[in-house]
Amino acid sequence: MVEEAKEQLKKLEEARAILARQIENSVAALAELDDKINQLKFDISQTEKSAVDQC
């Protein structure tokens, strides 16, 4: 019974480690997307400002 519990604990710890890596990767991907979104928003605002200035 103790051996079964230890084996289950080992599997759960491995699953947790995998999930933690996936979360870290997801957070990094979100940060990259946020950077791209912010850059696009900036580019759009600069383009709009430039268009208004030309009028």
Tab-separated table of C-alpha atoms in Angstrom:
chain	number	residue	atom	x	y	z
A	1	MET	CA	0.000	0.000	0.000
A	2	VAL	CA	2.801	2.434	0.820
A	3	GLU	CA	4.586	1.526	-2.412
A	4	GLU	CA	1.407	2.239	-4.396
A	5	ALA	CA	1.059	5.610	-2.698
A	6	LYS	CA	4.704	6.429	-3.425
A	7	GLU	CA	4.238	5.486	-7.078
A	8	GLN	CA	1.102	7.628	-7.308
A	9	LEU	CA	2.958	10.514	-5.665
A	10	LYS	CA	5.786	10.182	-8.185
A	11	LYS	CA	3.329	10.244	-11.105
A	12	LEU	CA	1.527	13.276	-9.701
A	13	GLU	CA	4.796	15.140	-9.187
A	14	GLU	CA	5.830	14.357	-12.775
A	15	ALA	CA	2.451	15.556	-14.066
A	16	ARG	CA	2.810	18.736	-12.017
A	17	ALA	CA	6.253	19.402	-13.478
A	18	ILE	CA	4.914	18.960	-17.007
A	19	LEU	CA	1.993	21.284	-16.304
A	20	ALA	CA	4.304	23.889	-14.773
A	21	ARG	CA	6.456	23.878	-17.931
A	22	GLN	CA	3.373	24.213	-20.113
A	23	ILE	CA	2.151	27.162	-18.048
A	24	GLU	CA	5.558	28.843	-18.264
A	25	ASN	CA	5.534	28.394	-22.039
A	26	SER	CA	1.994	29.769	-22.256
A	27	VAL	CA	2.904	32.825	-20.189
A	28	ALA	CA	5.901	33.467	-22.441
A	29	ALA	CA	3.716	33.123	-25.537
A	30	LEU	CA	1.176	35.558	-24.059
A	31	ALA	CA	3.924	38.075	-23.353
A	32	GLU	CA	5.112	37.828	-26.958
A	33	LEU	CA	1.566	38.351	-28.222
A	34	ASP	CA	1.112	41.339	-25.927
A	35	ASP	CA	4.303	42.865	-27.322
A	36	LYS	CA	3.112	42.348	-30.904
A	37	ILE	CA	-0.330	43.766	-30.102
A	38	ASN	CA	1.157	46.825	-28.436
A	39	GLN	CA	3.537	47.373	-31.352
A	40	LEU	CA	0.652	47.159	-33.829
A	41	LYS	CA	-1.424	49.598	-31.767
A	42	PHE	CA	1.513	51.998	-31.725
A	43	ASP	CA	2.082	51.616	-35.474
A	44	ILE	CA	-1.611	52.253	-36.162
A	45	SER	CA	-1.687	55.352	-33.976
A	46	GLN	CA	1.463	56.695	-35.647
A	47	THR	CA	-0.010	56.053	-39.091
A	48	GLU	CA	-3.267	57.764	-38.137
A	49	LYS	CA	-1.392	60.709	-36.658
A	50	SER	CA	0.726	61.001	-39.782
A	51	ALA	CA	-2.383	60.937	-41.975
A	52	VAL	CA	-3.999	63.706	-39.910
A	53	ASP	CA	-0.806	65.777	-40.025
A	54	GLN	CA	-0.771	65.544	-43.818
A	55	CYS	CA	-4.283	66.961	-44.117
